[in-house]
PDB file of C-alpha atoms and ligand atoms in Angstrom:
ATOM      1  CA  MET A   1     -15.831  40.692 -49.797  1.00 92.00           C
ATOM      2  CA  THR A   2     -15.972  37.663 -52.043  1.00 94.00           C
ATOM      3  CA  ARG A   3     -19.769  37.436 -52.203  1.00 98.00           C
ATOM      4  CA  LYS A   4     -22.952  39.270 -51.197  1.00 98.00           C
ATOM      5  CA  LEU A   5     -25.646  37.588 -49.113  1.00 98.00           C
ATOM      6  CA  LEU A   6     -29.128  38.300 -47.765  1.00 99.00           C
ATOM      7  CA  LEU A   7     -30.500  36.520 -44.696  1.00 99.00           C
ATOM      8  CA  ILE A   8     -34.298  36.445 -44.525  1.00 99.00           C
ATOM      9  CA  ILE A   9     -35.663  35.431 -41.096  1.00 98.00           C
ATOM     10  CA  LEU A  10     -39.360  34.605 -40.905  1.00 98.00           C
ATOM     11  CA  ASP A  11     -39.962  34.489 -37.168  1.00 98.00           C
ATOM     12  CA  GLY A  12     -41.574  31.415 -35.604  1.00 98.00           C
ATOM     13  CA  VAL A  13     -42.240  29.119 -38.557  1.00 98.00           C
ATOM     14  CA  PRO A  14     -42.099  25.412 -37.624  1.00 98.00           C
ATOM     15  CA  TYR A  15     -40.458  22.930 -40.015  1.00 98.00           C
ATOM     16  CA  ALA A  16     -43.730  21.326 -41.112  1.00 97.00           C
ATOM     17  CA  ASN A  17     -45.202  24.651 -42.201  1.00 98.00           C
ATOM     18  CA  TRP A  18     -42.239  25.470 -44.377  1.00 98.00           C
ATOM     19  CA  ARG A  19     -42.415  22.176 -46.198  1.00 98.00           C
ATOM     20  CA  ARG A  20     -46.212  22.040 -46.669  1.00 97.00           C
ATOM     21  CA  TYR A  21     -47.164  25.680 -47.303  1.00 97.00           C
ATOM     22  CA  PHE A  22     -44.215  27.416 -48.952  1.00 98.00           C
ATOM     23  CA  GLY A  23     -44.836  26.079 -52.434  1.00 98.00           C
ATOM     24  CA  GLY A  24     -42.776  28.812 -54.078  1.00 98.00           C
ATOM     25  CA  LEU A  25     -39.652  27.987 -52.083  1.00 98.00           C
ATOM     26  CA  GLU A  26     -40.283  24.257 -52.523  1.00 98.00           C
ATOM     27  CA  GLY A  27     -40.652  24.792 -56.286  1.00 98.00           C
ATOM     28  CA  TRP A  28     -37.157  26.287 -56.407  1.00 98.00           C
ATOM     29  CA  VAL A  29     -35.855  23.267 -54.501  1.00 98.00           C
ATOM     30  CA  ALA A  30     -37.561  20.970 -56.988  1.00 98.00           C
ATOM     31  CA  SER A  31     -36.098  22.866 -59.942  1.00 98.00           C
ATOM     32  CA  GLY A  32     -32.581  22.709 -58.476  1.00 97.00           C
ATOM     33  CA  ASP A  33     -32.310  26.454 -57.857  1.00 98.00           C
ATOM     34  CA  ALA A  34     -32.304  26.101 -54.074  1.00 98.00           C
ATOM     35  CA  ARG A  35     -31.482  23.558 -51.400  1.00 98.00           C
ATOM     36  CA  VAL A  36     -33.265  22.951 -48.123  1.00 98.00           C
ATOM     37  CA  TRP A  37     -32.180  21.514 -44.763  1.00 98.00           C
ATOM     38  CA  LYS A  38     -33.633  21.246 -41.298  1.00 98.00           C
ATOM     39  CA  MET A  39     -32.008  23.428 -38.644  1.00 98.00           C
ATOM     40  CA  ARG A  40     -32.434  23.272 -34.837  1.00 98.00           C
ATOM     41  CA  ALA A  41     -32.652  26.363 -32.645  1.00 98.00           C
ATOM     42  CA  SER A  42     -30.625  26.899 -29.491  1.00 98.00           C
ATOM     43  CA  LEU A  43     -32.312  26.782 -26.071  1.00 98.00           C
ATOM     44  CA  PRO A  44     -34.365  28.479 -24.866  1.00 98.00           C
ATOM     45  CA  SER A  45     -36.116  28.529 -28.278  1.00 98.00           C
ATOM     46  CA  MET A  46     -37.277  32.072 -27.617  1.00 98.00           C
ATOM     47  CA  SER A  47     -36.930  34.963 -30.056  1.00 98.00           C
ATOM     48  CA  GLY A  48     -34.424  37.209 -28.332  1.00 98.00           C
ATOM     49  CA  PRO A  49     -31.987  34.429 -27.441  1.00 98.00           C
ATOM     50  CA  CYS A  50     -32.303  32.950 -30.948  1.00 98.00           C
ATOM     51  CA  TYR A  51     -31.604  36.291 -32.686  1.00 98.00           C
ATOM     52  CA  ALA A  52     -28.414  36.637 -30.659  1.00 98.00           C
ATOM     53  CA  THR A  53     -27.451  33.027 -31.420  1.00 98.00           C
ATOM     54  CA  ILE A  54     -28.057  33.485 -35.148  1.00 98.00           C
ATOM     55  CA  HIS A  55     -25.792  36.518 -35.304  1.00 98.00           C
ATOM     56  CA  THR A  56     -23.041  35.636 -32.794  1.00 98.00           C
ATOM     57  CA  GLY A  57     -22.782  31.893 -33.474  1.00 98.00           C
ATOM     58  CA  THR A  58     -22.790  31.262 -29.708  1.00 98.00           C
ATOM     59  CA  PRO A  59     -25.497  29.788 -27.443  1.00 98.00           C
ATOM     60  CA  PRO A  60     -27.554  31.944 -25.026  1.00 98.00           C
ATOM     61  CA  GLN A  61     -25.460  30.646 -22.130  1.00 98.00           C
ATOM     62  CA  ILE A  62     -22.478  32.429 -23.740  1.00 98.00           C
ATOM     63  CA  HIS A  63     -23.988  35.526 -25.390  1.00 98.00           C
ATOM     64  CA  GLY A  64     -26.122  36.240 -22.327  1.00 97.00           C
ATOM     65  CA  VAL A  65     -29.524  36.870 -23.908  1.00 98.00           C
ATOM     66  CA  LEU A  66     -31.265  34.263 -21.767  1.00 97.00           C
ATOM     67  CA  SER A  67     -34.885  35.276 -22.384  1.00 97.00           C
ATOM     68  CA  ASN A  68     -36.992  37.979 -24.027  1.00 96.00           C
ATOM     69  CA  GLY A  69     -36.543  39.863 -20.759  1.00 94.00           C
ATOM     70  CA  HIS A  70     -32.782  40.261 -21.353  1.00 87.00           C
ATOM     71  CA  ILE A  71     -32.733  42.803 -24.166  1.00 95.00           C
ATOM     72  CA  HIS A  72     -29.386  44.595 -24.088  1.00 96.00           C
ATOM     73  CA  ARG A  73     -26.322  45.292 -26.210  1.00 98.00           C
ATOM     74  CA  VAL A  74     -24.539  41.999 -26.901  1.00 98.00           C
ATOM     75  CA  GLU A  75     -20.849  42.654 -26.397  1.00 95.00           C
ATOM     76  CA  MET A  76     -19.584  39.904 -28.691  1.00 97.00           C
ATOM     77  CA  PRO A  77     -18.437  39.709 -32.301  1.00 98.00           C
ATOM     78  CA  ASP A  78     -21.331  39.081 -34.682  1.00 98.00           C
ATOM     79  CA  ILE A  79     -22.043  38.949 -38.409  1.00 98.00           C
ATOM     80  CA  PHE A  80     -22.347  42.747 -38.662  1.00 98.00           C
ATOM     81  CA  SER A  81     -19.086  43.541 -36.859  1.00 98.00           C
ATOM     82  CA  GLN A  82     -17.116  40.839 -38.666  1.00 98.00           C
ATOM     83  CA  THR A  83     -18.444  41.991 -42.046  1.00 98.00           C
ATOM     84  CA  ARG A  84     -17.438  45.568 -41.197  1.00 98.00           C
ATOM     85  CA  LYS A  85     -13.943  44.389 -40.245  1.00 98.00           C
ATOM     86  CA  ALA A  86     -13.590  43.019 -43.764  1.00 98.00           C
ATOM     87  CA  GLY A  87     -14.768  46.344 -45.242  1.00 98.00           C
ATOM     88  CA  GLY A  88     -18.284  45.158 -46.156  1.00 98.00           C
ATOM     89  CA  VAL A  89     -21.410  47.307 -46.051  1.00 98.00           C
ATOM     90  CA  THR A  90     -24.212  46.031 -43.770  1.00 98.00           C
ATOM     91  CA  GLY A  91     -27.954  46.648 -43.619  1.00 98.00           C
ATOM     92  CA  ALA A  92     -30.900  45.533 -41.512  1.00 98.00           C
ATOM     93  CA  VAL A  93     -34.677  45.683 -41.994  1.00 98.00           C
ATOM     94  CA  THR A  94     -35.817  44.106 -38.773  1.00 98.00           C
ATOM     95  CA  HIS A  95     -37.461  44.347 -35.388  1.00 98.00           C
ATOM     96  CA  SER A  96     -35.699  46.907 -33.208  1.00 98.00           C
ATOM     97  CA  TRP A  97     -34.156  44.226 -30.975  1.00 98.00           C
ATOM     98  CA  TRP A  98     -31.553  43.581 -33.697  1.00 98.00           C
ATOM     99  CA  SER A  99     -30.463  47.220 -33.409  1.00 98.00           C
ATOM    100  CA  THR A 100     -30.437  46.961 -29.601  1.00 98.00           C
ATOM    101  CA  PHE A 101     -28.411  43.763 -29.597  1.00 98.00           C
ATOM    102  CA  PHE A 102     -25.849  44.734 -32.207  1.00 98.00           C
ATOM    103  CA  ASN A 103     -25.678  48.521 -32.473  1.00 97.00           C
ATOM    104  CA  ARG A 104     -27.053  50.646 -29.621  1.00 96.00           C
ATOM    105  CA  ALA A 105     -29.035  50.159 -26.389  1.00 97.00           C
ATOM    106  CA  PRO A 106     -31.509  51.222 -25.312  1.00 97.00           C
ATOM    107  CA  PHE A 107     -33.416  51.732 -28.585  1.00 97.00           C
ATOM    108  CA  ASP A 108     -34.266  55.409 -29.041  1.00 98.00           C
ATOM    109  CA  PHE A 109     -37.357  55.728 -31.236  1.00 97.00           C
ATOM    110  CA  VAL A 110     -36.319  58.841 -33.133  1.00 98.00           C
ATOM    111  CA  ARG A 111     -32.554  58.291 -33.286  1.00 97.00           C
ATOM    112  CA  ASP A 112     -32.726  54.595 -34.103  1.00 98.00           C
ATOM    113  CA  ILE A 113     -35.913  53.975 -36.115  1.00 98.00           C
ATOM    114  CA  GLU A 114     -33.775  54.423 -39.250  1.00 98.00           C
ATOM    115  CA  TYR A 115     -30.169  55.375 -39.756  1.00 98.00           C
ATOM    116  CA  ASP A 116     -27.453  55.564 -42.358  1.00 98.00           C
ATOM    117  CA  GLU A 117     -24.059  55.443 -40.668  1.00 98.00           C
ATOM    118  CA  PRO A 118     -21.355  54.597 -43.222  1.00 98.00           C
ATOM    119  CA  GLU A 119     -18.613  54.586 -40.565  1.00 98.00           C
ATOM    120  CA  SER A 120     -20.450  52.296 -38.130  1.00 98.00           C
ATOM    121  CA  GLU A 121     -18.610  49.216 -36.921  1.00 98.00           C
ATOM    122  CA  SER A 122     -21.940  47.356 -36.919  1.00 98.00           C
ATOM    123  CA  ILE A 123     -25.075  48.245 -38.905  1.00 98.00           C
ATOM    124  CA  ASN A 124     -24.513  50.821 -41.660  1.00 98.00           C
ATOM    125  CA  HIS A 125     -28.076  51.083 -42.938  1.00 98.00           C
ATOM    126  CA  GLY A 126     -30.858  50.251 -40.514  1.00 98.00           C
ATOM    127  CA  ARG A 127     -34.646  50.388 -40.961  1.00 98.00           C
ATOM    128  CA  PHE A 128     -36.464  49.159 -37.858  1.00 98.00           C
ATOM    129  CA  HIS A 129     -39.908  48.691 -36.331  1.00 98.00           C
ATOM    130  CA  THR A 130     -40.735  48.140 -32.660  1.00 97.00           C
ATOM    131  CA  MET A 131     -44.168  46.454 -32.677  1.00 96.00           C
ATOM    132  CA  THR A 132     -45.017  48.621 -29.684  1.00 96.00           C
ATOM    133  CA  GLY A 133     -48.508  47.720 -28.438  1.00 94.00           C
ATOM    134  CA  TYR A 134     -48.274  44.130 -29.727  1.00 95.00           C
ATOM    135  CA  ASP A 135     -50.776  41.810 -28.066  1.00 92.00           C
ATOM    136  CA  HIS A 136     -52.905  38.784 -28.840  1.00 90.00           C
ATOM    137  CA  VAL A 137     -55.369  40.836 -30.914  1.00 90.00           C
ATOM    138  CA  ASN A 138     -53.212  43.593 -32.403  1.00 93.00           C
ATOM    139  CA  GLN A 139     -50.194  42.152 -34.208  1.00 92.00           C
ATOM    140  CA  ALA A 140     -48.533  45.541 -34.737  1.00 94.00           C
ATOM    141  CA  THR A 141     -46.462  43.998 -37.570  1.00 95.00           C
ATOM    142  CA  PRO A 142     -45.598  45.894 -40.765  1.00 96.00           C
ATOM    143  CA  CYS A 143     -46.667  44.614 -44.207  1.00 97.00           C
ATOM    144  CA  ASP A 144     -44.054  42.094 -45.330  1.00 98.00           C
ATOM    145  CA  ALA A 145     -44.054  43.259 -48.941  1.00 98.00           C
ATOM    146  CA  ASP A 146     -43.079  46.709 -47.630  1.00 98.00           C
ATOM    147  CA  LEU A 147     -40.208  45.184 -45.672  1.00 98.00           C
ATOM    148  CA  PHE A 148     -39.009  43.193 -48.705  1.00 98.00           C
ATOM    149  CA  ALA A 149     -39.165  46.374 -50.787  1.00 98.00           C
ATOM    150  CA  THR A 150     -37.203  48.345 -48.186  1.00 98.00           C
ATOM    151  CA  LEU A 151     -34.427  45.744 -48.164  1.00 98.00           C
ATOM    152  CA  THR A 152     -34.328  45.749 -51.971  1.00 98.00           C
ATOM    153  CA  SER A 153     -34.092  49.546 -51.931  1.00 98.00           C
ATOM    154  CA  LEU A 154     -31.181  49.457 -49.462  1.00 98.00           C
ATOM    155  CA  CYS A 155     -29.376  46.909 -51.623  1.00 98.00           C
ATOM    156  CA  ALA A 156     -29.824  49.046 -54.734  1.00 98.00           C
ATOM    157  CA  ARG A 157     -28.919  52.375 -53.099  1.00 98.00           C
ATOM    158  CA  PHE A 158     -26.074  51.324 -50.833  1.00 98.00           C
ATOM    159  CA  ASN A 159     -24.802  48.118 -52.462  1.00 98.00           C
ATOM    160  CA  LEU A 160     -25.047  46.121 -49.252  1.00 98.00           C
ATOM    161  CA  ASP A 161     -22.648  43.217 -48.934  1.00 98.00           C
ATOM    162  CA  TYR A 162     -24.724  41.713 -46.130  1.00 98.00           C
ATOM    163  CA  GLY A 163     -28.387  42.434 -45.462  1.00 98.00           C
ATOM    164  CA  ILE A 164     -30.799  40.899 -42.992  1.00 98.00           C
ATOM    165  CA  LEU A 165     -34.580  41.061 -43.018  1.00 98.00           C
ATOM    166  CA  HIS A 166     -36.645  39.821 -40.132  1.00 98.00           C
ATOM    167  CA  THR A 167     -40.417  39.797 -39.724  1.00 98.00           C
ATOM    168  CA  CYS A 168     -42.662  38.596 -36.919  1.00 98.00           C
ATOM    169  CA  THR A 169     -45.877  38.227 -38.918  1.00 98.00           C
ATOM    170  CA  LEU A 170     -46.088  34.445 -38.872  1.00 98.00           C
ATOM    171  CA  ASP A 171     -44.857  34.110 -35.292  1.00 98.00           C
ATOM    172  CA  SER A 172     -47.609  36.477 -34.150  1.00 97.00           C
ATOM    173  CA  LEU A 173     -50.263  34.632 -36.170  1.00 97.00           C
ATOM    174  CA  GLY A 174     -49.054  31.344 -34.724  1.00 97.00           C
ATOM    175  CA  HIS A 175     -49.379  32.631 -31.166  1.00 96.00           C
ATOM    176  CA  ARG A 176     -52.858  33.842 -32.039  1.00 96.00           C
ATOM    177  CA  TYR A 177     -54.303  30.955 -34.041  1.00 97.00           C
ATOM    178  CA  GLY A 178     -51.950  27.966 -33.689  1.00 97.00           C
ATOM    179  CA  HIS A 179     -50.947  25.925 -36.729  1.00 96.00           C
ATOM    180  CA  GLU A 180     -53.853  23.668 -37.743  1.00 95.00           C
ATOM    181  CA  CYS A 181     -56.165  26.310 -39.111  1.00 97.00           C
ATOM    182  CA  SER A 182     -57.094  28.069 -42.329  1.00 97.00           C
ATOM    183  CA  GLU A 183     -55.727  31.372 -41.010  1.00 97.00           C
ATOM    184  CA  MET A 184     -52.199  29.911 -40.886  1.00 97.00           C
ATOM    185  CA  ASP A 185     -52.581  28.113 -44.247  1.00 97.00           C
ATOM    186  CA  HIS A 186     -53.398  31.448 -45.831  1.00 97.00           C
ATOM    187  CA  ALA A 187     -50.767  33.476 -43.988  1.00 98.00           C
ATOM    188  CA  CYS A 188     -47.939  31.132 -45.028  1.00 98.00           C
ATOM    189  CA  ALA A 189     -49.083  31.060 -48.639  1.00 98.00           C
ATOM    190  CA  LEU A 190     -49.298  34.846 -48.680  1.00 98.00           C
ATOM    191  CA  MET A 191     -45.785  35.214 -47.274  1.00 98.00           C
ATOM    192  CA  ASP A 192     -44.486  32.717 -49.835  1.00 98.00           C
ATOM    193  CA  ALA A 193     -46.087  34.710 -52.639  1.00 98.00           C
ATOM    194  CA  MET A 194     -44.688  38.014 -51.368  1.00 98.00           C
ATOM    195  CA  LEU A 195     -41.220  36.480 -51.215  1.00 98.00           C
ATOM    196  CA  ALA A 196     -41.590  35.205 -54.773  1.00 97.00           C
ATOM    197  CA  ASN A 197     -42.020  38.803 -55.917  1.00 97.00           C
ATOM    198  CA  PHE A 198     -38.558  39.720 -54.650  1.00 98.00           C
ATOM    199  CA  LEU A 199     -36.330  36.640 -54.588  1.00 98.00           C
ATOM    200  CA  PRO A 200     -35.531  36.557 -58.326  1.00 98.00           C
ATOM    201  CA  THR A 201     -34.589  40.258 -58.147  1.00 98.00           C
ATOM    202  CA  TRP A 202     -32.166  39.632 -55.266  1.00 98.00           C
ATOM    203  CA  ARG A 203     -30.546  36.798 -57.216  1.00 98.00           C
ATOM    204  CA  LYS A 204     -30.249  39.021 -60.328  1.00 98.00           C
ATOM    205  CA  MET A 205     -28.583  41.661 -58.149  1.00 98.00           C
ATOM    206  CA  GLY A 206     -25.901  39.082 -57.327  1.00 98.00           C
ATOM    207  CA  TYR A 207     -26.972  38.001 -53.872  1.00 98.00           C
ATOM    208  CA  GLU A 208     -26.893  34.558 -52.352  1.00 98.00           C
ATOM    209  CA  VAL A 209     -30.044  34.233 -50.248  1.00 99.00           C
ATOM    210  CA  ILE A 210     -30.868  32.235 -47.126  1.00 99.00           C
ATOM    211  CA  VAL A 211     -34.508  32.044 -46.033  1.00 99.00           C
ATOM    212  CA  THR A 212     -35.130  30.555 -42.603  1.00 98.00           C
ATOM    213  CA  ALA A 213     -36.654  31.056 -39.135  1.00 98.00           C
ATOM    214  CA  ASP A 214     -35.372  31.763 -35.642  1.00 98.00           C
ATOM    215  CA  HIS A 215     -37.291  28.823 -34.069  1.00 98.00           C
ATOM    216  CA  GLY A 216     -40.409  26.686 -34.633  1.00 98.00           C
ATOM    217  CA  GLN A 217     -43.703  26.697 -32.754  1.00 98.00           C
ATOM    218  CA  SER A 218     -45.889  23.963 -31.302  1.00 98.00           C
ATOM    219  CA  LEU A 219     -49.328  23.299 -32.765  1.00 97.00           C
ATOM    220  CA  ARG A 220     -50.759  25.351 -29.906  1.00 96.00           C
ATOM    221  CA  GLY A 221     -48.534  28.249 -30.960  1.00 96.00           C
ATOM    222  CA  HIS A 222     -45.860  28.080 -28.312  1.00 97.00           C
ATOM    223  CA  HIS A 223     -42.064  28.078 -28.319  1.00 98.00           C
ATOM    224  CA  GLY A 224     -39.244  28.525 -25.847  1.00 98.00           C
ATOM    225  CA  GLY A 225     -38.879  24.902 -24.835  1.00 98.00           C
ATOM    226  CA  THR A 226     -37.514  21.693 -26.296  1.00 98.00           C
ATOM    227  CA  GLY A 227     -38.649  19.311 -29.029  1.00 97.00           C
ATOM    228  CA  ALA A 228     -38.744  19.248 -32.806  1.00 98.00           C
ATOM    229  CA  ASP A 229     -41.951  21.299 -33.035  1.00 98.00           C
ATOM    230  CA  GLN A 230     -40.599  24.258 -31.024  1.00 98.00           C
ATOM    231  CA  GLN A 231     -36.943  24.078 -32.102  1.00 98.00           C
ATOM    232  CA  ASP A 232     -36.841  22.951 -35.731  1.00 98.00           C
ATOM    233  CA  PHE A 233     -37.370  24.938 -38.921  1.00 98.00           C
ATOM    234  CA  ALA A 234     -36.292  24.791 -42.546  1.00 98.00           C
ATOM    235  CA  LEU A 235     -33.349  26.613 -44.089  1.00 98.00           C
ATOM    236  CA  TYR A 236     -33.468  27.371 -47.835  1.00 98.00           C
ATOM    237  CA  TYR A 237     -30.260  28.342 -49.603  1.00 98.00           C
ATOM    238  CA  PHE A 238     -29.925  29.997 -53.009  1.00 98.00           C
ATOM    239  CA  GLY A 239     -26.301  30.077 -54.103  1.00 98.00           C
ATOM    240  CA  ASP A 240     -23.363  28.161 -55.553  1.00 97.00           C
ATOM    241  CA  ALA A 241     -21.867  26.549 -52.440  1.00 98.00           C
ATOM    242  CA  LYS A 242     -21.824  22.838 -51.792  1.00 96.00           C
ATOM    243  CA  GLY A 243     -23.687  21.788 -48.637  1.00 97.00           C
ATOM    244  CA  PRO A 244     -24.167  18.595 -46.646  1.00 98.00           C
ATOM    245  CA  GLU A 245     -26.512  15.728 -47.493  1.00 98.00           C
ATOM    246  CA  ALA A 246     -30.202  16.622 -47.458  1.00 97.00           C
ATOM    247  CA  ASP A 247     -30.923  14.698 -44.248  1.00 97.00           C
ATOM    248  CA  VAL A 248     -28.239  16.374 -42.116  1.00 98.00           C
ATOM    249  CA  LEU A 249     -29.692  18.281 -39.135  1.00 98.00           C
ATOM    250  CA  LEU A 250     -28.022  21.693 -38.961  1.00 98.00           C
ATOM    251  CA  ASP A 251     -27.363  23.580 -35.733  1.00 98.00           C
ATOM    252  CA  GLN A 252     -28.281  27.252 -35.415  1.00 98.00           C
ATOM    253  CA  LEU A 253     -24.743  27.895 -34.131  1.00 98.00           C
ATOM    254  CA  GLN A 254     -23.495  27.148 -37.651  1.00 98.00           C
ATOM    255  CA  LEU A 255     -25.304  30.040 -39.289  1.00 98.00           C
ATOM    256  CA  ALA A 256     -22.960  32.909 -38.336  1.00 98.00           C
ATOM    257  CA  PRO A 257     -19.654  31.245 -39.350  1.00 98.00           C
ATOM    258  CA  THR A 258     -21.281  29.919 -42.539  1.00 98.00           C
ATOM    259  CA  ILE A 259     -22.538  33.358 -43.611  1.00 98.00           C
ATOM    260  CA  LEU A 260     -19.177  34.971 -42.852  1.00 98.00           C
ATOM    261  CA  GLY A 261     -17.511  32.232 -44.891  1.00 98.00           C
ATOM    262  CA  ARG A 262     -19.707  32.995 -47.878  1.00 98.00           C
ATOM    263  CA  LEU A 263     -19.043  36.741 -47.540  1.00 98.00           C
ATOM    264  CA  GLY A 264     -15.292  36.266 -47.231  1.00 98.00           C
ATOM    265  CA  ALA A 265     -15.210  37.943 -43.805  1.00 98.00           C
ATOM    266  CA  PRO A 266     -13.201  36.625 -40.822  1.00 98.00           C
ATOM    267  CA  VAL A 267     -14.922  34.129 -38.526  1.00 98.00           C
ATOM    268  CA  ALA A 268     -14.537  35.240 -34.891  1.00 98.00           C
ATOM    269  CA  ASP A 269     -12.766  32.924 -32.428  1.00 98.00           C
ATOM    270  CA  THR A 270     -16.006  32.726 -30.410  1.00 98.00           C
ATOM    271  CA  MET A 271     -17.827  31.129 -33.380  1.00 98.00           C
ATOM    272  CA  LYS A 272     -16.835  27.502 -32.932  1.00 98.00           C
ATOM    273  CA  ALA A 273     -19.411  25.606 -35.039  1.00 98.00           C
ATOM    274  CA  ASP A 274     -18.672  24.247 -38.482  1.00 97.00           C
ATOM    275  CA  ASN A 275     -19.377  26.129 -41.698  1.00 98.00           C
ATOM    276  CA  PHE A 276     -21.935  24.069 -43.660  1.00 98.00           C
ATOM    277  CA  LEU A 277     -21.656  25.839 -47.047  1.00 98.00           C
ATOM    278  CA  ILE A 278     -18.253  25.374 -48.659  1.00 93.00           C
TER     279      ILE A 278
HETATM  280 ZN1   ZN B 301     -39.095  34.407 -32.660  1.00 95.32          ZN
END
């Protein structure tokens, strides 16, 4: 491994919300500590398909997760398996679908809710949540500060080379309230502040950090379809690589090969998009 990297996925945050509410992240862009681009999700711009696209670098029509009703083991190379091939240690603090897609299916609550499997060819250190019972009223999401702390703990205890954190808090709030409301203003600012408590620590621990989303959401709180509101989100990068011009629109297919490039792990033949951080 040439570098260590953390990927932070805030589910369902449209581009406009990143740029207007995440003042902490924007402050680091202004100070030159981070860069930001716009990235476009694959189609359908639905969570399950986008998670599989993020990690395999292939579109849903190739990886086979065609909707949130197709939750199964994805039998393709992904960031976890390629990192393991290079001898790196992987960790995940995410919704259980990431475990289902990239480690074991179906998800067994007791066996899979957390595991430490140093010999795994996929996820070595997993801490998951299922959001069972999620509906319009009951978000069933964990506290994000707790998730950030859990990832930090895994990094410190197991020296992760690659770690991913994923949280559905803002996606769930968007479905519930939409995006032109004080509830969303507050929720984004709170998330930004929680992140600010951990990001400098991750950088001091030697990690490059990417903070981004899996897809956007329309003002009415919908996603799955086409258009800038549902598909586009911001991508913030903290690290030493050179990237493209600020106005270049990135493709979600680029994320997997780019992360593997930063880690120094082999890019799979199935990952055909260009690395955008050299
Ligand atoms: Zn999502």
